[in-house]
XYZ file of C-alpha atoms in Angstrom:
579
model
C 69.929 77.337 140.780
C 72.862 75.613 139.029
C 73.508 76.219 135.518
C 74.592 73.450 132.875
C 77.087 74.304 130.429
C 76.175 75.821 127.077
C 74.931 72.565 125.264
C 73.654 69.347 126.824
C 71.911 65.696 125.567
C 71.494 63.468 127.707
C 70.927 59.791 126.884
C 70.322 56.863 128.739
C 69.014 53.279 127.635
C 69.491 49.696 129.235
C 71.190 46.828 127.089
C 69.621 43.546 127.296
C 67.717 43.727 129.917
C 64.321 43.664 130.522
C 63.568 47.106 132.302
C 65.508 49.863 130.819
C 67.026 52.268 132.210
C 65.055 55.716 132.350
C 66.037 59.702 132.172
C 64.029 62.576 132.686
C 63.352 64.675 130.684
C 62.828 61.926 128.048
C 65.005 61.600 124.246
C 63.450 64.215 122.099
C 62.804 66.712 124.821
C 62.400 70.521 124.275
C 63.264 72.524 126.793
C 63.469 76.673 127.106
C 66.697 77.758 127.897
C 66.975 78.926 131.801
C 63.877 77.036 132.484
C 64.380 75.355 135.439
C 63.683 71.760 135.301
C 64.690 68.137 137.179
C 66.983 65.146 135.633
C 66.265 61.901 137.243
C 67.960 58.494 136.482
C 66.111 55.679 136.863
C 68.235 52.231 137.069
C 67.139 48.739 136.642
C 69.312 47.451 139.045
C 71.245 48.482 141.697
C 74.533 50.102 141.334
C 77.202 51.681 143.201
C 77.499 55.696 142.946
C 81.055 54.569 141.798
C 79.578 53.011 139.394
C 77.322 55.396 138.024
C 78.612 57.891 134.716
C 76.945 60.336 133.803
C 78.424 62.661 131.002
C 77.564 65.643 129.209
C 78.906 66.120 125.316
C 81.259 63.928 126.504
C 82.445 65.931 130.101
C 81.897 64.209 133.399
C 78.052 65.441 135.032
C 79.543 66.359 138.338
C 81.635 69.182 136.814
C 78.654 70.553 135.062
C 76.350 70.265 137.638
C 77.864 70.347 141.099
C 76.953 69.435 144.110
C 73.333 68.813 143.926
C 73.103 65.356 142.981
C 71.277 62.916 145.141
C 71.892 59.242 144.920
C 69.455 56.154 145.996
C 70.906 53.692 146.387
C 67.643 51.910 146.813
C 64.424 53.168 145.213
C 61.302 51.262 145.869
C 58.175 50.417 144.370
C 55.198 48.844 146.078
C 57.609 47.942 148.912
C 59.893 46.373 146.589
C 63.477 48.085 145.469
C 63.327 49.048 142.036
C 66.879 49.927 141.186
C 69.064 52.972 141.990
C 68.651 56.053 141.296
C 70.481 59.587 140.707
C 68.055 62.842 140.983
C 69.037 66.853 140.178
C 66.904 69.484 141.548
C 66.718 72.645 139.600
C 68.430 72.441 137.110
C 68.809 75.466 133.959
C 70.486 75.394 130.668
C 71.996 78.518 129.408
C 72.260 77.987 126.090
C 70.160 76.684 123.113
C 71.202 73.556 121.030
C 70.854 70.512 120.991
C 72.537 68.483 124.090
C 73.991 65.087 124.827
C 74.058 62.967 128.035
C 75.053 59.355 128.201
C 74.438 57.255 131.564
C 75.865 53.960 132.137
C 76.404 51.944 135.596
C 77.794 48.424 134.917
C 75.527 46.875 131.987
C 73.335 49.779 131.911
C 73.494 52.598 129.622
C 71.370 55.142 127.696
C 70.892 58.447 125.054
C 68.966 60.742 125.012
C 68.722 63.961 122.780
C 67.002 67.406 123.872
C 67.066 70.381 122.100
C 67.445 73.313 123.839
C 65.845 76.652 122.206
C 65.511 80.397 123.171
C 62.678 82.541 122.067
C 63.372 86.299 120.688
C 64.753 89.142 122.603
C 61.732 91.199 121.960
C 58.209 90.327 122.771
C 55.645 89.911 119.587
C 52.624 90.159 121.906
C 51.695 92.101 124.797
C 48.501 89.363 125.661
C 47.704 85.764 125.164
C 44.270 84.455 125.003
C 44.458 80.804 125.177
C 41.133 79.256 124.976
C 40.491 75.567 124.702
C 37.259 73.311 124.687
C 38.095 70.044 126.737
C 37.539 67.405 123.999
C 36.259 69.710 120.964
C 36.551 68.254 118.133
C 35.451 69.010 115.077
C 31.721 67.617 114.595
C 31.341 69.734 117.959
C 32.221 72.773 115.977
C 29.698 71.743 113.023
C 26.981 70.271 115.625
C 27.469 73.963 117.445
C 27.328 75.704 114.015
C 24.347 73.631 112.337
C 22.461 74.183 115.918
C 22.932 77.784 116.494
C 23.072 79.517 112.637
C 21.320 77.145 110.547
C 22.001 75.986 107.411
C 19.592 76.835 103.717
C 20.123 74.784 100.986
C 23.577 73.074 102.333
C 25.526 76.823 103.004
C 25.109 77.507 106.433
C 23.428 80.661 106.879
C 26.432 82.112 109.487
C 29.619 81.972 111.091
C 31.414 81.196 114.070
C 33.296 82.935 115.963
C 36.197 80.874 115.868
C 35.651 79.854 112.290
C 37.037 82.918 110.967
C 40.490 82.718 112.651
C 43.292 83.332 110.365
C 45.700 80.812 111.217
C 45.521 76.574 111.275
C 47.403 73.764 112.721
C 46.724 70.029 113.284
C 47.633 69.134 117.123
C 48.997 65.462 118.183
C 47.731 65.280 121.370
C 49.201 61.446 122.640
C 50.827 61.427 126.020
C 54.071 59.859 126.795
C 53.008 56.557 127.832
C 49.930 55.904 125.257
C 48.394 57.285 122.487
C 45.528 57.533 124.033
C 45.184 60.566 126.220
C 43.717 62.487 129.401
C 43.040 66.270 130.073
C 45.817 66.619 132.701
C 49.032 65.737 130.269
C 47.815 67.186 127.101
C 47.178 70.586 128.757
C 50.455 70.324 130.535
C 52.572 69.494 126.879
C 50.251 72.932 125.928
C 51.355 75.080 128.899
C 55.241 73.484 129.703
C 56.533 72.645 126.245
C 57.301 68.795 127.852
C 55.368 65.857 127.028
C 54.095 63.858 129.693
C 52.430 60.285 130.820
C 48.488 60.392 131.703
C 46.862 62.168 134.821
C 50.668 64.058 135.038
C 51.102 68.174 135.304
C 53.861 69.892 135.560
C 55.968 66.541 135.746
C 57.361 63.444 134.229
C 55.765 60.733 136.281
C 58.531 58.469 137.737
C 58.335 55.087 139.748
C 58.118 56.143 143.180
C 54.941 56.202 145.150
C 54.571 59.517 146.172
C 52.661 61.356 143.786
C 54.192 65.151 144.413
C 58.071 64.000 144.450
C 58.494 63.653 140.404
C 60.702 65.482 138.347
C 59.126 68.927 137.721
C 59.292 71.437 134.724
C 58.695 75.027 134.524
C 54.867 75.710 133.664
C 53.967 78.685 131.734
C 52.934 80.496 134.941
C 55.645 80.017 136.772
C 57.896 81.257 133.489
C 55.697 84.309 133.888
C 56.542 85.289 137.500
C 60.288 84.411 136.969
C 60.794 86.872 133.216
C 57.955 89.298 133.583
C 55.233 91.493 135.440
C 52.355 90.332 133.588
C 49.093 89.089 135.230
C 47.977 85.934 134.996
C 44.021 84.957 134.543
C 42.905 81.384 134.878
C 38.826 80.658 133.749
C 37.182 77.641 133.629
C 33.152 75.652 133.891
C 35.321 73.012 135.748
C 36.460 72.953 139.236
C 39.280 75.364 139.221
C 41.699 72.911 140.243
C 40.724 69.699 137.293
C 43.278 69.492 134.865
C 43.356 71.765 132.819
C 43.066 75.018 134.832
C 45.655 73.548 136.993
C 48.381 72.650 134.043
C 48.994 76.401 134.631
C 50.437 76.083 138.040
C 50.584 72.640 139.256
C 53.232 70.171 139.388
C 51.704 66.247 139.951
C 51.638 63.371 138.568
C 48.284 62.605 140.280
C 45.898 65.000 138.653
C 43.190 64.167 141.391
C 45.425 65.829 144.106
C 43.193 68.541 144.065
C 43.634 69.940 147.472
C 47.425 70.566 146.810
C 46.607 71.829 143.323
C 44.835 74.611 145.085
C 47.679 74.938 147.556
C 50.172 75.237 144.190
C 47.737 77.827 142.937
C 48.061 79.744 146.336
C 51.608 79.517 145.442
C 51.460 81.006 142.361
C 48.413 83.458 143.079
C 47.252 84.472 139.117
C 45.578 87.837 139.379
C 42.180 86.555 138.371
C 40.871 82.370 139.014
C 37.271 82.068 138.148
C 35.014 78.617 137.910
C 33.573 75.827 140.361
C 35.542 73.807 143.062
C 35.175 75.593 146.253
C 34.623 72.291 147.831
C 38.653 72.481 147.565
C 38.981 75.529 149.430
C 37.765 74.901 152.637
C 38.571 73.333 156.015
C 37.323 69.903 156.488
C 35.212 70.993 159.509
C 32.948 72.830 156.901
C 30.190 71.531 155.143
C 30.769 70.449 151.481
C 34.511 70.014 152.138
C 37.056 67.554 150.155
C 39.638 68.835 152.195
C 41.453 66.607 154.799
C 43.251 69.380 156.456
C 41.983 72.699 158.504
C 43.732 74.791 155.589
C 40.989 77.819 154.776
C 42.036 78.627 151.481
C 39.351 81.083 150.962
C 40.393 83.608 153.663
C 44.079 82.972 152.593
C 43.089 83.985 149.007
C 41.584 86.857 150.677
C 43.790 87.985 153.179
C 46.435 88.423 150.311
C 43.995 90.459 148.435
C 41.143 88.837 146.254
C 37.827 89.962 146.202
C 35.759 86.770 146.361
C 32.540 86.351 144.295
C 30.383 83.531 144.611
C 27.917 84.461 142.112
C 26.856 86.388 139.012
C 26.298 89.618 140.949
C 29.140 89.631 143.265
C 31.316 88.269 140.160
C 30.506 92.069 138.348
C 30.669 94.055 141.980
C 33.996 92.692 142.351
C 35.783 94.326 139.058
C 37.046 96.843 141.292
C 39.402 94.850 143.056
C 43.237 94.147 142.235
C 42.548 90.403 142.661
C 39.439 88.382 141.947
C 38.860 84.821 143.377
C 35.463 83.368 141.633
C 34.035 79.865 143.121
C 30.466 79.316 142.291
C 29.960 76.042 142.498
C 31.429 73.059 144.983
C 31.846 71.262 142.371
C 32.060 71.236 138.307
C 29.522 74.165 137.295
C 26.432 73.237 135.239
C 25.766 73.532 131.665
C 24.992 76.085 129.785
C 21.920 73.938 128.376
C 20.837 73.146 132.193
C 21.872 76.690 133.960
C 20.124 79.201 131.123
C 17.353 77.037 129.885
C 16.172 73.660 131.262
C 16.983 74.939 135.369
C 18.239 70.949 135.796
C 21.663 69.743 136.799
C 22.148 71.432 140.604
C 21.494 74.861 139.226
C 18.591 74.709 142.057
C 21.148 74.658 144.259
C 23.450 77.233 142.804
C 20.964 79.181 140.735
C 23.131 82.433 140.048
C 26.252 81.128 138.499
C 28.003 83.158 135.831
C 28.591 81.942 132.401
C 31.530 81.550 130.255
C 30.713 84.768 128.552
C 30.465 86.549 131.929
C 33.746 85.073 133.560
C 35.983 85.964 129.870
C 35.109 89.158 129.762
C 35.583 90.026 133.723
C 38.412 88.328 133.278
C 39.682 90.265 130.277
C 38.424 93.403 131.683
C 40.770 92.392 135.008
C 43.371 91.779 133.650
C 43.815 94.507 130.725
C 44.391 97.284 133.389
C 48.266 95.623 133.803
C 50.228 98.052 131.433
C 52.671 95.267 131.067
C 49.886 93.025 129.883
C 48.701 89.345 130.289
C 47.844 85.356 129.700
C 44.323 84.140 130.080
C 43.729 80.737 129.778
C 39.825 80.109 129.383
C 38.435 76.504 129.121
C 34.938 75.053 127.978
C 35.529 72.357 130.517
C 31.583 71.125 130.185
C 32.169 69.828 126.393
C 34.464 67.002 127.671
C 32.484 66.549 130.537
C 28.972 65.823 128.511
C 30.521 63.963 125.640
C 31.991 61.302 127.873
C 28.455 60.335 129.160
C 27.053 60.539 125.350
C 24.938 63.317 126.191
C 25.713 65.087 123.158
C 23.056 68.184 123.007
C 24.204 69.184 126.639
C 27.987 69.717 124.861
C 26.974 71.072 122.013
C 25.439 73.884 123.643
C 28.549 74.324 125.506
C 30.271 74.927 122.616
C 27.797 77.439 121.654
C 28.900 78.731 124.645
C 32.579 79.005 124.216
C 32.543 80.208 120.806
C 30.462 83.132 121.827
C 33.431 83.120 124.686
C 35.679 83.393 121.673
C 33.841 86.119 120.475
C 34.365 88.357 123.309
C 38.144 87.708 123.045
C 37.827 88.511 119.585
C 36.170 91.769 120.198
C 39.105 92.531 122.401
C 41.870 91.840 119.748
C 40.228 94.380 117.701
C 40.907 96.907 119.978
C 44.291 95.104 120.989
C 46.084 93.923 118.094
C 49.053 93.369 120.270
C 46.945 90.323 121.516
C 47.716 86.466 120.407
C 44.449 84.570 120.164
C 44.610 80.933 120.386
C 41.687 78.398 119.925
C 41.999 75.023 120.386
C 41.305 71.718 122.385
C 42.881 69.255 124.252
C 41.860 66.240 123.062
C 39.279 64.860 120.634
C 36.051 62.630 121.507
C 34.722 60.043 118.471
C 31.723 61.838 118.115
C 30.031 62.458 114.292
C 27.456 63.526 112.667
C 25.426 61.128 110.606
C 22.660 63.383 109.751
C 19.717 63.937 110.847
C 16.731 62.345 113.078
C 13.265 62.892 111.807
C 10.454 62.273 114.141
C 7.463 62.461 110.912
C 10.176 60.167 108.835
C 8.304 56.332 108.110
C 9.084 53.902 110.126
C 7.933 52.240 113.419
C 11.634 52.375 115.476
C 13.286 55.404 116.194
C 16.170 53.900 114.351
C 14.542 53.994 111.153
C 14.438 57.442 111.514
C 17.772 58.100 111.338
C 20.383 59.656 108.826
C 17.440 61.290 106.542
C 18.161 63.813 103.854
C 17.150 67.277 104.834
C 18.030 70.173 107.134
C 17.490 70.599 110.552
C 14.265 72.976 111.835
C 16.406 74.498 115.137
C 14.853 78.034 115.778
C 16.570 80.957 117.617
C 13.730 83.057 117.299
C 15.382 85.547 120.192
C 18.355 85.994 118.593
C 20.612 84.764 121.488
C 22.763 82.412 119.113
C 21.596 79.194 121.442
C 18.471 77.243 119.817
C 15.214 77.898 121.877
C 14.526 74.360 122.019
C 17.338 71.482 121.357
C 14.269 69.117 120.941
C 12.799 69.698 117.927
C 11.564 67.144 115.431
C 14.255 67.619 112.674
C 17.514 67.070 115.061
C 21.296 66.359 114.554
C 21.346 62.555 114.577
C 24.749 62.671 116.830
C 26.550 59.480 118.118
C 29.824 58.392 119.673
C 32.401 55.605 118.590
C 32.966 54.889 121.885
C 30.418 53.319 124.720
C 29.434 51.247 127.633
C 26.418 49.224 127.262
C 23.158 51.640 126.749
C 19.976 52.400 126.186
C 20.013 55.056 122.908
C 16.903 56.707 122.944
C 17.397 59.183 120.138
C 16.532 62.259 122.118
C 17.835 65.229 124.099
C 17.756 64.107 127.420
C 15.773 67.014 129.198
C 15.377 65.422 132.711
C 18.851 66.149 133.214
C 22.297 65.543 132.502
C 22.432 61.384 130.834
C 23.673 58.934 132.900
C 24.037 55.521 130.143
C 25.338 53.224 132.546
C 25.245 52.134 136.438
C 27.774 49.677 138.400
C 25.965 46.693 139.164
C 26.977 44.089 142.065
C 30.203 42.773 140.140
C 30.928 46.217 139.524
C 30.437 46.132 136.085
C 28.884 49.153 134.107
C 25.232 48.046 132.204
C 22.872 49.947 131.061
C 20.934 52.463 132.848
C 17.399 51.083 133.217
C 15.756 54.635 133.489
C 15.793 54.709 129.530
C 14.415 51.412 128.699
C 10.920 52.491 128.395
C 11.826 55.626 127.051
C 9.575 55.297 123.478
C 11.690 54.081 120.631
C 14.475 53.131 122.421
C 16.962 50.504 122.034
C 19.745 48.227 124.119
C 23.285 49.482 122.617
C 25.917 46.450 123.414
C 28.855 48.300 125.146
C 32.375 48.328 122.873
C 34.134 49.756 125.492
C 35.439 47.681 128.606
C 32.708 46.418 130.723
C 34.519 48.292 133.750
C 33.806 51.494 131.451
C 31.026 53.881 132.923
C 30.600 56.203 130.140
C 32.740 56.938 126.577
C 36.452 57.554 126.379
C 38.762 59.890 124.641
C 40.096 59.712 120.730
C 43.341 59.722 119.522
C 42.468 62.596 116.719
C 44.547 65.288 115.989
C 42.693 68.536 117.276
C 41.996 71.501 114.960
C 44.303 74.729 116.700
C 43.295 78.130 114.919
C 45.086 81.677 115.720
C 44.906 85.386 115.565
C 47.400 87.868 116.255
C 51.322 88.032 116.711
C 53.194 85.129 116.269
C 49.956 83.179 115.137
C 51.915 82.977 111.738
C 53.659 79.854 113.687
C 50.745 77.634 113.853
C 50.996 75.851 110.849
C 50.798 72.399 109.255
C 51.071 69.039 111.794
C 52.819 70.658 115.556
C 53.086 68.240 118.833
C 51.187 69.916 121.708
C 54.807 70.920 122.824
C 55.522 72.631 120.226
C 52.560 74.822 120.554
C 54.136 76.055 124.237
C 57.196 77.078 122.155
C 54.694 79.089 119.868
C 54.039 80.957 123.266
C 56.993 81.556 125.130
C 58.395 83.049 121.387
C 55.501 85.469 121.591
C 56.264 86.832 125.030
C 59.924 85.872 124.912
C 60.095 84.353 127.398
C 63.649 83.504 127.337
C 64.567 86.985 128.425
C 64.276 88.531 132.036
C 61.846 91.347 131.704
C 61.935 92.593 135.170
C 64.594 94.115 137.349
């Protein structure tokens, strides 16, 4: 692994032309110093490698970085050459500061800035807990606290789990290429410290066609297994290898590479990987496979050593193992609204799968017998996954769910205060609350009865924290900003999870028929695209909250980026811990 010398920018931009010139990482960068990482140049045009300068604070590239540079001469696109190209594997800086490379080859140049940091020599934390809700946002937080505590005479009449962390910050959560955002990218800026370009993990997405050649940087787990002996727990209601469980591990621009991502997480092998996705795992001779190879990733996983569970009960007979390997579903996992109460979704088909609750606390209980400690990431995967089809009770229960997930990690910082808590999410949805919807309010239409004064009538007569029924006649009147063309029918949709719109012939998305004679309902014109099939992400900041050491860092407006930075400080992860 070659080292750079002790500062370095690097800068690159094209004058008057009409593609620039491109360097990876991008201006603005923050990198940790060692953490290996790739530089690419991306020309407009191509150059001669005579041509091509490349200098760092002002001294020639090759004498910083040796002899692995590659040069294209031709680098295509769709068949077509694209320009030139110069590409460094590997690469580590030393030294924190900030760092300047210039590029030029003929008319060509750029500049870019990164800024190089270390973290502290001594760890603040022995644990991380990072938890994240895909798409929470905050009338999820006040649906989940309205529905589950209740609220007398406008004070609700309890708490959250996660309202009660100490610390606050307000997370930009754009991607490198838009404002607009996807799960894969934001968790990636989260758990690499680099900003990225949609559907990308581990990578800055570059021009070529293969999807697993970009320039990588060093993900959080991979920092891990380099400086320390920690273990490493990944949890998630999602298939294990969707985006965010596999911005731990995974380096792709292409987040729906899934069977690789599970050969990356092989790779990598965290001590604990609980959630749905087995489809992933197996040979394509075997039924339910997505795999196109004869790769058996479930007896690999277990002849290095997991215990597999594939349910609830194996998932507690297995906490005597060193390593636990959790699939319990083929696919995504259902709801906690479908799995515990209505029995929809496919939970006839997978009838025993653990919750949230149950896989945080395994996988805290796992995990906390490593004396040198741990990272657990945990995600509410389900609350993206029902807000995008508007079916807004289904993930609001969900984040019932995860907060009582958040409890359990709380419990466990009580007894651990050597343990960083961090709650967040990874994007936001436009969902709101406008009140309420009263089924004895006057009025004919359904619509009439919407936005009344008063206070909902949810009831959790058992105590369990969920509402025994999510239908009741004095309901959160929820909606979303964001839609395809519907049918709104102002109620929980207890057949099953909501499906608002179907592809027609011209593959366009219109509204699903099914709800047209539900009573009361009405035809929503789409806002969205008409190639849209359900509701899209927001550009919102997310809320972050914090417990523990180092949590005194979250504060005031932070780039997703900078949050990673938050992290590596706590376990200092600038310093080799290992011999």
């Amino acid at each position: 692994m070659r080292k750079l010398f002790a500062a370095l920018v690097v800068s690159t931009a094209l004058a008057g032309a009409a593609q620039a010139t491109t360097v990876y990482p991008l201006d603005r960068a923050t990198i940790l110093a060692g953490s290996p990482f790739d530089f690419k140049v991306e020309f407009s045009s191509v150059v001669k490698p005579e041509d091509v300068k490349i200098t760092v604070n002002g001294q020639d590239y090759k004498a910083a970085l040796g002899k692995d540079v590659q040069f294209v001469a031709e680098e295509k696109v769709k068949d077509k050459v694209a320009g030139s190209a110069v590409i460094l594997r590997n690469l580590t800086i030393a030294n924190a500061g900030d760092y300047k490379v210039e590029v030029s080859a003929g008319s060509e140049t750029k500049s870019v800035t990164w800024n190089v940091y270390n973290t502290g020599t001594t760890p603040k934390a022995k644990n991380i807990i990072f938890m994240l809700g895909d798409g929470l946002s905050v009338a999820h937080r006040t649906a989940a606290r309205l529905m589950s505590k209740g609220m007398t005479e406008g004070k609700a009449n309890g708490r959250l789990n996660m309202d009660d962390l100490d610390r606050m910050a307000f997370i930009g959560t754009s991607a490198a290429d838009s404002i607009t955002t996807d799960s894969a990218n934001t968790m990636s800026a989260y758990m690499t410290g680099h900003k990225g370009a949609i559907n990308s993990l581990g990578v800055y997405a570059d021009r070529t066609a293969d999807t697993l050649d970009d320039p990588r940087v060093e993900t959080i787990g991979e920092a891990l297994r380099r400086q320390t002996k920690k273990s490493i727990g990944i949890v998630a209601t999602s298939e294990i290898e969707d985006a965010t469980p596999a911005a731990v591990v995974s380096h792709t621009r292409r987040r729906d590479d899934k069977a690789e991502i599970v050969g990356m997480m092989f790779d990598l092998r965290p001590d604990v990987i609980l959630g749905g996705g087995s489809a992933y795992f197996l040979p394509q001779a075997t039924n339910g496979s997505k795999r196109k190879d004869d790769k058996d990733y479930i007896k690999m996983f277990q002849d290095a050593g997991y215990k597999l569970a594939t349910d609830k009960n194996e998932l507690a007979a297995a906490t005597n193992a060193d390593k636990i390997l959790g699939l319990f579903h083929t696919g995504n996992m259902d709801v906690a609204l479908d799995r515990e109460f209505l029995k929809k979704g496919t939970v006839g088909k997978f009838p025993n799968q653990p919750g949230l609750v149950d896989m945080t606390k395994t996988a805290i209980d796992q995990l906390s017998k490593n004396p040198e400690g741990f990272f657990l990431m945990v995600e509410a995967s389900n609350i993206d996954k029902m807000t995008h089809p508007l079916d807004n009770e289904r993930a609001v229960v969900d984040t019932i769910e995860f907060d009582q997930a958040v409890g359990v990690a709380k419990d466990f910082v009580a007894r651990n205060p050597d343990t960083l808590l961090v709650v967040t999410g990874d994007h936001t949805h436009g969902i709101t609350i406008v009140g309420m919807i009263d089924d004895e309010a006057e009025g004919t239409e359904m619509r009439e009865k919407v936005g009344v004064r008063g206070f909902p009538n949810y009831v959790d007569a058992n105590k369990d924290g969920f509402p025994d029924s999510v239908d009741v006649t004095k309901r959160l009147a929820m909606f979303v900003s964001n839609y395809p063309d519907h049918y709104e029918t102002f109620r929980p949709k207890l057949d099953g999870p909501f499906s608002p719109a179907v592809q027609n012939d011209k593959k366009e998305y219109v509204a699903n028929e099914a709800y047209k004679d539900v009573p009361g309902a009405v035809f929503v014109q789409g806002n969205l695209p008409k190639d849209a099939s359900s509701g899209a992400h927001t550009v919102d900041d997310v809320v972050l909250q914090a417990t523990g050491p180092a949590s005194e860092n979250f504060k005031g407006y932070m780039e997703q980026s900078d949050v990673y930075k938050v992290l590596a400080d706590a376990f200092a992860l600038g310093v080799k811990q290992t011999n």
